[in-house]
Coordinates of C-alpha atoms and ligand atoms in Angstrom, one line a residue:
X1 CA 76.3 129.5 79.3
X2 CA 77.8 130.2 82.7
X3 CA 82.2 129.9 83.0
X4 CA 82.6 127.5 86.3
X5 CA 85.7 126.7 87.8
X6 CA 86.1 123.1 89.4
X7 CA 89.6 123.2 91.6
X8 CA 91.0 119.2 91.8
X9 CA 89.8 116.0 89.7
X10 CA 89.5 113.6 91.7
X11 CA 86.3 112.0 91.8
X12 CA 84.3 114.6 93.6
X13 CA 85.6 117.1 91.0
X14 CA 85.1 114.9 88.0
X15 CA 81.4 114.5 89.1
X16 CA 81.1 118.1 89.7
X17 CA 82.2 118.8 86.5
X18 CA 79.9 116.2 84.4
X19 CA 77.2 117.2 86.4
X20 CA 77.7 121.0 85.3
X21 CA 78.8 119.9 81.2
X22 CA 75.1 117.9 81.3
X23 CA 73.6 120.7 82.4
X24 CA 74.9 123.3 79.0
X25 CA 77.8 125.3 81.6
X26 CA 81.2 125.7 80.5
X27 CA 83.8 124.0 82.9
X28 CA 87.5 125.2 83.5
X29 CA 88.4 122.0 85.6
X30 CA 92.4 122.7 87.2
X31 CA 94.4 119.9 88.5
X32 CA 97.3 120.7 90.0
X33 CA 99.5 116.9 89.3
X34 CA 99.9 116.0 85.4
X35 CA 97.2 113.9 85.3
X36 CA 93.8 114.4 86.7
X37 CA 92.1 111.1 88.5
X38 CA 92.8 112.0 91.9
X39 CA 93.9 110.3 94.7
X40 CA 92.2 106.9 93.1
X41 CA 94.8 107.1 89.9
X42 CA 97.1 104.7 91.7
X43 CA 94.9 102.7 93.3
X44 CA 94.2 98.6 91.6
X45 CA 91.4 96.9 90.7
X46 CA 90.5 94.9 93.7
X47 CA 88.7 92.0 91.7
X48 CA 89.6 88.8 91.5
X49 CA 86.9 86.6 90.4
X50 CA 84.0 88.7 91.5
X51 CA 84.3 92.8 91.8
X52 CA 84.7 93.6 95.7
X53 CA 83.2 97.2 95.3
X54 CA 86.2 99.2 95.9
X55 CA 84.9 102.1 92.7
X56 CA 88.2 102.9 91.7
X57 CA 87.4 102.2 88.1
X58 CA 84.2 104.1 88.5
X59 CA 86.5 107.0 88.4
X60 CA 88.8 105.6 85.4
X61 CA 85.5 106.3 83.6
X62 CA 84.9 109.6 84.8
X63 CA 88.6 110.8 83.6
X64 CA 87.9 109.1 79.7
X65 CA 84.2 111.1 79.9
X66 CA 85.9 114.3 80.9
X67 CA 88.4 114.0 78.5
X68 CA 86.2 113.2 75.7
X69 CA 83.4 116.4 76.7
X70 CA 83.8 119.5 74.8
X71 CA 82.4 121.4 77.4
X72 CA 85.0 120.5 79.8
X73 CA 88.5 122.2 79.5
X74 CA 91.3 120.0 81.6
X75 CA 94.3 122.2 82.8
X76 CA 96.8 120.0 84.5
X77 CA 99.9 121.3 86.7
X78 CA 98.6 124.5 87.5
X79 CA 96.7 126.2 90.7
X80 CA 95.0 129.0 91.9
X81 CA 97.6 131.8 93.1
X82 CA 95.1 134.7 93.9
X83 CA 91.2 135.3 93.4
X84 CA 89.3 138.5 93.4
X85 CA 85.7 138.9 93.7
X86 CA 84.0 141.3 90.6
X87 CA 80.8 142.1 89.5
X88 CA 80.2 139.0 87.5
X89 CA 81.6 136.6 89.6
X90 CA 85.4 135.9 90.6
X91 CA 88.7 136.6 88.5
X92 CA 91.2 133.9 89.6
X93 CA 94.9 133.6 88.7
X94 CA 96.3 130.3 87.6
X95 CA 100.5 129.6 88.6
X96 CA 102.0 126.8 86.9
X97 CA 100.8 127.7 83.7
X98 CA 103.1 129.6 81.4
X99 CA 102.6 133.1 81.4
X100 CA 100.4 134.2 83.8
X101 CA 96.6 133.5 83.4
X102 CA 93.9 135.2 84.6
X103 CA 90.5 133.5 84.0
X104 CA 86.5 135.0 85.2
X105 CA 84.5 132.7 85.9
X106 CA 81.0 132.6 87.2
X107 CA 81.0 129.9 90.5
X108 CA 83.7 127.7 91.7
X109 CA 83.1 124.1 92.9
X110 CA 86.9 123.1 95.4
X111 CA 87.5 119.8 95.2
X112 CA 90.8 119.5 96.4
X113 CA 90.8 116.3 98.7
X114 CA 93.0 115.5 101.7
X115 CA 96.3 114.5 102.9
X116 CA 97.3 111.9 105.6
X117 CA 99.3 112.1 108.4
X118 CA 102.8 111.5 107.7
X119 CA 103.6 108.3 109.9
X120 CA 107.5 109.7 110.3
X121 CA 106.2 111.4 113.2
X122 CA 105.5 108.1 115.2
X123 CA 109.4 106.9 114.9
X124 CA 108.9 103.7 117.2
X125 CA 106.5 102.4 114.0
X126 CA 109.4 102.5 111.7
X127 CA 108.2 104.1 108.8
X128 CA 111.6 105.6 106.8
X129 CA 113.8 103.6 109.4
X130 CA 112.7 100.5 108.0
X131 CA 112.8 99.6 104.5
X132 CA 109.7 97.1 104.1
X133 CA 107.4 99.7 106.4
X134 CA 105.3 101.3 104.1
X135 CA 101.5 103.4 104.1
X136 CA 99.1 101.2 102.1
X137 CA 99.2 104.1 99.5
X138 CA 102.7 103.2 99.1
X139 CA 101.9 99.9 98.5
X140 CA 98.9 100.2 96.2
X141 CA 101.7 102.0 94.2
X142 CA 103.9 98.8 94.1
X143 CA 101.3 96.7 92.6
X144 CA 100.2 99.3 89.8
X145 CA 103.9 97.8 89.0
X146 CA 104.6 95.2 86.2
X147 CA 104.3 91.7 87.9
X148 CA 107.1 90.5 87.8
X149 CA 108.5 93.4 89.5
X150 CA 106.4 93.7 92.5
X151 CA 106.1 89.5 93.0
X152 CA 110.1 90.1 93.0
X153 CA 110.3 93.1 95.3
X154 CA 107.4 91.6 98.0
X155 CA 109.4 87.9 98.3
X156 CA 107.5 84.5 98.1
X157 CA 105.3 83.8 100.7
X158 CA 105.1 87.5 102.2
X159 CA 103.7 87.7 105.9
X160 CA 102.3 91.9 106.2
X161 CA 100.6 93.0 108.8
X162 CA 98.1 95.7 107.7
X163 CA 98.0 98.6 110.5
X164 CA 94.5 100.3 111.1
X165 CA 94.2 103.6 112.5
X166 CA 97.5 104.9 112.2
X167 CA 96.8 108.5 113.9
X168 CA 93.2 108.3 114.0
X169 CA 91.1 108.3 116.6
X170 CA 93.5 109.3 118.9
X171 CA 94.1 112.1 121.0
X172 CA 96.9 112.6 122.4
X173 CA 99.3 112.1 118.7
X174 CA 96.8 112.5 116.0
X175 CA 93.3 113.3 115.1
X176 CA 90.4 112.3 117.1
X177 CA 87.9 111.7 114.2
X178 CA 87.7 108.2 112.2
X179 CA 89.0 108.9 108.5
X180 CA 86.2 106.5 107.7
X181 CA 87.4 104.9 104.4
X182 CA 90.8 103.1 105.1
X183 CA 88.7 99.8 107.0
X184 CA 87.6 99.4 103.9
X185 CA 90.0 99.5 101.8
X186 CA 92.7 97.8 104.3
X187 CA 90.5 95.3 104.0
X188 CA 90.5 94.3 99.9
X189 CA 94.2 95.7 100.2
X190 CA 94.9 92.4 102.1
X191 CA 92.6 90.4 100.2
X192 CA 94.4 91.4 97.4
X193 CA 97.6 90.9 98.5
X194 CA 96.3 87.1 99.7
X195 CA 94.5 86.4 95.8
X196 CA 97.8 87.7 94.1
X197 CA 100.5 86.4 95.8
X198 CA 100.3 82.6 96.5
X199 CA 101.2 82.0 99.8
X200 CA 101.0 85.0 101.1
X201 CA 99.2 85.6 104.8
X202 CA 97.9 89.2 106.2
X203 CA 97.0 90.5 109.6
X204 CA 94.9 93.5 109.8
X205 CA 95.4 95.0 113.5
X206 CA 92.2 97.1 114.3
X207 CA 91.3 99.0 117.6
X208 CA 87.9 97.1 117.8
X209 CA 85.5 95.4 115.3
X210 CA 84.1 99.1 114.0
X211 CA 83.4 98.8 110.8
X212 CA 81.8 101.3 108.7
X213 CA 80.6 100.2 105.3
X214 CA 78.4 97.4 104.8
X215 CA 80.7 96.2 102.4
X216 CA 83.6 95.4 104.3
X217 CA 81.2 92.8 106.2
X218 CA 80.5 90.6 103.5
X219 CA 82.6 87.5 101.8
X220 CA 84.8 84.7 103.3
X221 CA 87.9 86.9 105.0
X222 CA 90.4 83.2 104.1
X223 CA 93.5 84.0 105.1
X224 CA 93.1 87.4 106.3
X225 CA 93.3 87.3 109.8
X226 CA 91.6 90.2 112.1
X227 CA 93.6 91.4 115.6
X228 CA 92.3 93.2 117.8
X229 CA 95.0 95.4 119.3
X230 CA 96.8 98.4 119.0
X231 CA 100.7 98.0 117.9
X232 CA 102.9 100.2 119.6
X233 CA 106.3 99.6 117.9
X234 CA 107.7 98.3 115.1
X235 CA 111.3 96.8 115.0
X236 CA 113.9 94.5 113.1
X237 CA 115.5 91.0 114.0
X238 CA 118.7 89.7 113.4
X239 CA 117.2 88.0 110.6
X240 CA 115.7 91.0 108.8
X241 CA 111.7 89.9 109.9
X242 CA 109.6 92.9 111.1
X243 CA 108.4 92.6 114.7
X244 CA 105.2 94.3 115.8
X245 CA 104.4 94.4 119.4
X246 CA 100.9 95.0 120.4
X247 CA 98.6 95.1 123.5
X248 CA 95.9 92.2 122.5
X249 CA 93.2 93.8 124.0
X250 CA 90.8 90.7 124.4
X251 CA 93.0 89.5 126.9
X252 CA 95.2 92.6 128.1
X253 CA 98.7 91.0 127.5
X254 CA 101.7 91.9 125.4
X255 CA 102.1 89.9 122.3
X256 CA 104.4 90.1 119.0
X257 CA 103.9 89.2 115.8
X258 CA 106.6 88.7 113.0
X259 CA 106.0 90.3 108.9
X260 CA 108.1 90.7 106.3
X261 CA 105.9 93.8 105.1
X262 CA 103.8 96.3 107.3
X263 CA 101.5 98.6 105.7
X264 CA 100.3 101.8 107.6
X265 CA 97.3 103.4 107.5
X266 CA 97.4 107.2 108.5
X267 CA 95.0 109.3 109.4
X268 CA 93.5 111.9 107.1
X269 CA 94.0 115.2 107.0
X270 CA 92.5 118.5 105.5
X271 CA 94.6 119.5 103.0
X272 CA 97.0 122.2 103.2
X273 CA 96.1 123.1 99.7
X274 CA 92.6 123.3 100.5
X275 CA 93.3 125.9 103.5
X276 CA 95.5 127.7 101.4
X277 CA 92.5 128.1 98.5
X278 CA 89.7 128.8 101.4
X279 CA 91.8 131.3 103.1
X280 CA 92.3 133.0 99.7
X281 CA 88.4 133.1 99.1
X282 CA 87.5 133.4 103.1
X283 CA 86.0 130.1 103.4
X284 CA 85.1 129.0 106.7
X285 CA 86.9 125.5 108.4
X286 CA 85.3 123.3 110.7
X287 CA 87.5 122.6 114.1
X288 CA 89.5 119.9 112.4
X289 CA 90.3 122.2 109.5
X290 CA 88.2 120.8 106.7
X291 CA 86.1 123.1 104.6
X292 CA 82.8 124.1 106.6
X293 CA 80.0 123.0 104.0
X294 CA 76.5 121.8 104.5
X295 CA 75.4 119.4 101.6
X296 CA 78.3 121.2 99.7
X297 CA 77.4 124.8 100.2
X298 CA 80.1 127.2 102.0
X299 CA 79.7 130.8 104.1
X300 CA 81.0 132.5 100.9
X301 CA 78.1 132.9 98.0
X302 CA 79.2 131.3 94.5
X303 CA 81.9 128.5 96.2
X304 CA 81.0 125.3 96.7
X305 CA 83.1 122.4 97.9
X306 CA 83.2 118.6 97.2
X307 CA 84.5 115.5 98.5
X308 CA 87.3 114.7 101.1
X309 CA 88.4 118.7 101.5
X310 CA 84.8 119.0 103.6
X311 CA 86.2 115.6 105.0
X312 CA 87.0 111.7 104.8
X313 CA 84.4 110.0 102.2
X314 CA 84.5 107.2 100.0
X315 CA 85.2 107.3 96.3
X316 CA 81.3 106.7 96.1
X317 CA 80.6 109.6 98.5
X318 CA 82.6 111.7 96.8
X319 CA 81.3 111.1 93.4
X320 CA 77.9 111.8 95.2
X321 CA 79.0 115.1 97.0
X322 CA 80.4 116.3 93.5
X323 CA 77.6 116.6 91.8
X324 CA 75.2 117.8 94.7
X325 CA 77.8 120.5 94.8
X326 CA 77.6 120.9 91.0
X327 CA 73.3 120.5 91.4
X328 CA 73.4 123.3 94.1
X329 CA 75.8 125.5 92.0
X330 CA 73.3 125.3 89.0
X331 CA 70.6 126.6 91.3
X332 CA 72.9 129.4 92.3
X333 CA 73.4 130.5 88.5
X334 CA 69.8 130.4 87.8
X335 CA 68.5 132.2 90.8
X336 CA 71.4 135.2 90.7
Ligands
FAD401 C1 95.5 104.1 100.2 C2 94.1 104.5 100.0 C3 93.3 103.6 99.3 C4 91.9 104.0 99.1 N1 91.1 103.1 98.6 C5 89.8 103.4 98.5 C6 88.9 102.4 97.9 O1 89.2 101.3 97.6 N2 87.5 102.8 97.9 C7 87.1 104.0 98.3 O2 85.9 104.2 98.2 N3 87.9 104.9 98.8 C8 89.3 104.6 98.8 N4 90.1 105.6 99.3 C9 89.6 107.0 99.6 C10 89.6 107.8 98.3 O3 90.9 108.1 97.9 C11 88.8 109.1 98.5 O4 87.4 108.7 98.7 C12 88.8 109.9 97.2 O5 90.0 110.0 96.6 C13 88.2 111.3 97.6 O6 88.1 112.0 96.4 P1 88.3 113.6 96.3 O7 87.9 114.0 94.9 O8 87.6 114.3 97.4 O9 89.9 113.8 96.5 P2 91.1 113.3 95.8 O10 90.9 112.0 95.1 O11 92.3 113.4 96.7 O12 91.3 114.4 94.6 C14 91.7 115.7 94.9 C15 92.4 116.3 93.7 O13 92.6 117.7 93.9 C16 93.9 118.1 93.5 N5 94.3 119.3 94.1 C17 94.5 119.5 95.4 N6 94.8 120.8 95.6 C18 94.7 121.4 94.4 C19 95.0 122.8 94.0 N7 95.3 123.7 94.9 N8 94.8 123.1 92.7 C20 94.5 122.1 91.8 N9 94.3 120.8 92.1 C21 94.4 120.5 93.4 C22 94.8 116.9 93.9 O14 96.0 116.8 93.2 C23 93.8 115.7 93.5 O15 94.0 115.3 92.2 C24 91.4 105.3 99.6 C25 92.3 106.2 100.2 C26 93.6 105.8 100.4 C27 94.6 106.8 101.0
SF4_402 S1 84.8 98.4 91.6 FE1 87.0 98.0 92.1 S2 87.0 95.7 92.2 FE2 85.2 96.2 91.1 S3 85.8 96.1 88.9 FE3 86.0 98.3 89.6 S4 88.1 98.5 90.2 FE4 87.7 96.3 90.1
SF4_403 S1 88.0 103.9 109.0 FE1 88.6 102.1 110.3 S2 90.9 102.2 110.1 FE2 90.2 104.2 109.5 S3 90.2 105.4 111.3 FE3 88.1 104.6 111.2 S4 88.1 102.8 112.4 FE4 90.3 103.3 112.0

């Protein structure tokens, strides 16, 4: 039985590591939060009568499997701090822990997801200089709240204006690449938001009618409305509303709208965690900084990555990429 180290548990590295505990191998799996889950432990069921397909509680089953398979040891609140190569593998040092730790292991699987772009940099949009701006993360965390708190803190008959591609696809003051997952879940985020709160209206502004995932095509949109145009600031009236001036692009002219809530959503970005982890192990980056992997293989023999670190993908995607990681890994034992 081979020692395997899967770095981050979020749902690629949950996959990884079931995929590995099926297969007889021991698994150290490190988180470095208190809780593993991932990026999807704060994000809500998107349901209301019918499931809309959002997977979030496809990885709520993951973390109960993990945590119930012997094979599988969970360290939370620790991280990597150095890794050697040896004869049997890597020896890799573990901060966070008390005392230190030094663990050999046969193969490691990173896993260690993304960040976004923090939407301080674009002032005029008013995240941190206006209260009731906020990144769809941000609000996802407001509804994990008790109901009564959030239907108090969000105000009867809330107007938001959901902001697509906060960062992305841009050149000039952001990333150039689509982060690929946030149309679809800006989408059920307003749907939510509309099924929840009675009353409530949303307007999703979008560059253009891209949309990615089947998924998002599909249902009756009700009050969700789509805009097609790009908001360049964000500002507050005498009377508190949000304004959002945007460029309607069907017909070229200036326009505002007025919310009570706007909800970013920023670009993603490779982590800085996972460039710290694949400088450590000399693992090569693509030109946006994500983990250089084909099908979850890297330049370096015995790492594999999975998941959002090799770039943007869907909780679906990523559960898929964590276990061709953890497939590909298996192959690697056998054959070395
Ligand atoms: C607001 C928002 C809503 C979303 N909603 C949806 C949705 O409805 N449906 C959907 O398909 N996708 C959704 N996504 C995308 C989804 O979050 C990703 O697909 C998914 O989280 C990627 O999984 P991952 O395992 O690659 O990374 P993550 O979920 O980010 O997990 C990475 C884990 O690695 C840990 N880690 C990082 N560095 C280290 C380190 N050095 N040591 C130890 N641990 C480390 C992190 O703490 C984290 O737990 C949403 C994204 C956002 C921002
Ligand atoms: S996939 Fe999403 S919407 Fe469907 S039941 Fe699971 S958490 Fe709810
Ligand atoms: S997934 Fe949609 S919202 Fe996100 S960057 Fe791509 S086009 Fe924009």
């Amino acid at each position: 039985m081979a020692r395997i180290m899967v770095v981050g548990s979020g749902p690629a590295g949950l996959a990884g590591a079931l995929h590995l505990a099926a297969n007889h191998q021991e698994v150290i799996l490190v988180e470095k939060e208190e809780r593993i889950g991932g990026s999807p432990r704060i994000y809500n069921c998107k349901a209301v009568d019918e499931c809309r397909r959002c997977g979030a509680c496809l990885v709520a089953e993951r973390v109960y499997q993990v945590n119930c398979n012997p094979l599988i040891q969970v360290m939370t609140g620790c991280s990597i701090t150095a890794v050697r190569r040896n004869n049997n593998g890597f020896q890799v040092e573990l901060g966070g822990v008390p005392g230190a730790v030094s663990i050999n292991v046969q193969g490691i699987i990173l896993a260690t997801g993304f960040d976004l772009l923090d939407p301080g940099i674009r002032g005029e949009m008013g995240y941190r200089r206006l209260k009731r701006v906020v990144t769809a993360r941000e609000m996802e965390e407001k509804l994990m709240n008790a109901p009564g708190e959030w239907e108090e803190e969000l105000g009867l008959m809330p107007r938001v204006a959901i902001i697509r591609c906060l960062g992305s696809r841009e050149n000039s003051r952001g990333v150039p690449y689509c982060s690929r997952f946030c149309c679809l879940y800006s989408e059920k985020l307003g749907r939510l938001l509309v099924d929840r709160i009675p009353g409530a209206t949303v307007d999703i502004f979008s560059m253009d009618s891209q949309r990615y995932h089947p998924v998002c095509a599909t249902g009756d949109m009700g009050p969700v409305t789509y805009i097609r145009g790009i908001p360049s600031r964000v500002d507050r009236s005498h009377d508190q509303t949000l304004i959002v001036k945007y460029e309607d692009s069907a017909r070229s002219i200036v326009r505002q709208g007025r919310y009570d809530w706007v909800v970013l959503c920023p670009a993603v970005l490779p982590s800085h965690s996972s460039q710290k982890i694949g400088d450590m192990l000399g693992i090569a980056r693509d030109r946006w900084g994500f983990i250089d992997s084909v099908d979850g293989s890297t330049n370096r023999e015995g790492v594999f990555a999975a998941g959002c670190c090799t770039g943007p993908k869907t909780i679906l995607e990523s559960l898929g990429s964590g276990q061709t990681a953890a497939g590909l890994l298996l192959t690697y034992l056998s054959s070395a």
